[in-house]
């Protein structure tokens, strides 16, 4: 199973990539710093190997909420977790209504995110 982390913060991307690539069943963690780069990576994923995306909400240019809708309209098979420091009820509702499978707070939910990825990777085997 391949994952993708989409966040404009290189620190967040690197931290998550290092954490998630150590999970059994995770073959690769792609990284994108923008919605455009994420869509380019998905366009190149002709085999459908990317199965899970961790997506920040607040990014320059296209927001994570806009990107969520674009991805879900073309790849409904991808599981998407919104991962944000803006974990208010409005963002949570808009994310889940927009098709996100999970919603995590960057400041407190890293363990929950790791647990979900472990479960998904185990199911993929």
Coordinates of C-alpha atoms in Angstrom, one line a residue:
X1 CA 0.0 0.0 0.0
X2 CA 1.3 3.5 -0.9
X3 CA 0.4 6.6 1.0
X4 CA 0.6 10.3 0.3
X5 CA 1.2 13.2 2.7
X6 CA 0.0 16.6 1.3
X7 CA 1.1 19.5 3.5
X8 CA 2.8 22.8 2.8
X9 CA 5.0 22.3 5.8
X10 CA 8.1 20.2 5.0
X11 CA 8.6 19.5 8.7
X12 CA 5.1 17.9 9.0
X13 CA 5.5 16.0 5.7
X14 CA 8.9 14.6 6.8
X15 CA 7.7 13.7 10.3
X16 CA 4.6 11.9 9.0
X17 CA 6.6 10.1 6.2
X18 CA 9.2 8.9 8.6
X19 CA 6.5 7.6 11.0
X20 CA 4.3 6.0 8.4
X21 CA 6.9 4.4 6.2
X22 CA 7.9 2.2 9.2
X23 CA 4.5 0.5 9.3
X24 CA 4.4 -3.1 7.9
X25 CA 2.6 -3.1 4.6
X26 CA 3.4 0.5 3.7
X27 CA 5.5 0.3 0.6
X28 CA 6.0 4.0 0.0
X29 CA 5.0 7.4 1.3
X30 CA 4.8 10.0 -1.4
X31 CA 5.0 13.7 -0.4
X32 CA 3.4 16.8 -2.0
X33 CA 3.6 20.4 -0.8
X34 CA 0.6 21.6 -2.8
X35 CA -2.7 20.5 -4.3
X36 CA -1.1 20.7 -7.8
X37 CA 1.8 18.4 -6.9
X38 CA -0.6 15.9 -5.2
X39 CA -2.8 15.8 -8.4
X40 CA 0.3 15.4 -10.5
X41 CA 1.4 12.4 -8.4
X42 CA -2.1 10.9 -8.5
X43 CA -2.1 11.3 -12.3
X44 CA 1.2 9.4 -12.5
X45 CA -0.3 6.6 -10.3
X46 CA -1.7 4.7 -13.2
X47 CA -1.7 1.4 -11.2
X48 CA -3.8 2.8 -8.3
X49 CA -1.1 2.1 -5.8
X50 CA -1.9 5.2 -3.6
X51 CA -4.6 4.0 -1.2
X52 CA -4.5 6.6 1.6
X53 CA -3.9 10.3 1.6
X54 CA -3.1 12.5 4.7
X55 CA -4.3 16.0 3.7
X56 CA -3.8 19.4 5.3
X57 CA -6.7 21.8 5.2
X58 CA -4.9 25.2 5.2
X59 CA -2.4 25.4 2.3
X60 CA -1.5 28.2 -0.1
X61 CA -3.4 28.1 -3.4
X62 CA -6.0 25.3 -3.4
X63 CA -7.2 24.4 0.1
X64 CA -7.3 20.9 1.3
X65 CA -11.1 21.0 1.3
X66 CA -11.1 21.9 -2.4
X67 CA -8.5 19.2 -3.1
X68 CA -10.5 16.6 -1.2
X69 CA -13.4 17.1 -3.5
X70 CA -11.3 16.9 -6.6
X71 CA -9.6 13.7 -5.5
X72 CA -12.9 12.1 -4.4
X73 CA -14.6 13.0 -7.7
X74 CA -12.0 11.0 -9.6
X75 CA -10.7 8.4 -7.1
X76 CA -13.4 7.3 -4.8
X77 CA -11.2 4.3 -3.8
X78 CA -8.7 6.4 -2.0
X79 CA -9.1 6.8 1.8
X80 CA -8.5 10.4 2.9
X81 CA -7.7 11.7 6.3
X82 CA -7.8 15.4 6.9
X83 CA -4.9 16.3 9.3
X84 CA -5.0 19.9 10.5
X85 CA -4.2 22.4 13.2
X86 CA -7.6 24.0 12.5
X87 CA -9.6 21.2 14.0
X88 CA -12.7 23.2 14.7
X89 CA -16.2 21.8 14.3
X90 CA -16.8 23.7 11.1
X91 CA -13.7 22.3 9.4
X92 CA -14.6 18.8 10.7
X93 CA -18.1 19.0 9.3
X94 CA -17.0 20.4 5.9
X95 CA -14.3 17.7 5.7
X96 CA -16.6 14.8 6.5
X97 CA -19.4 16.2 4.4
X98 CA -16.9 16.6 1.5
X99 CA -16.0 12.9 1.6
X100 CA -13.1 12.7 4.0
X101 CA -12.9 9.3 5.7
X102 CA -11.2 10.6 8.9
X103 CA -10.4 14.0 10.5
X104 CA -7.4 14.4 12.9
X105 CA -6.0 17.2 14.9
X106 CA -2.3 17.7 14.3
X107 CA -1.7 18.6 17.9
X108 CA -3.3 15.6 19.5
X109 CA -4.2 12.8 17.1
X110 CA -0.9 11.5 15.6
X111 CA -1.3 8.2 17.5
X112 CA -4.8 7.8 16.2
X113 CA -3.6 8.5 12.6
X114 CA -0.8 5.9 13.0
X115 CA -3.4 3.3 14.3
X116 CA -5.7 3.8 11.3
X117 CA -2.8 3.4 8.9
X118 CA -1.7 0.2 10.6
X119 CA -5.2 -1.1 10.3
X120 CA -5.5 -0.2 6.7
X121 CA -2.1 -1.7 5.8
X122 CA -3.0 -4.9 7.6
X123 CA -6.3 -5.1 5.7
X124 CA -4.5 -4.6 2.4
X125 CA -2.4 -7.7 2.9

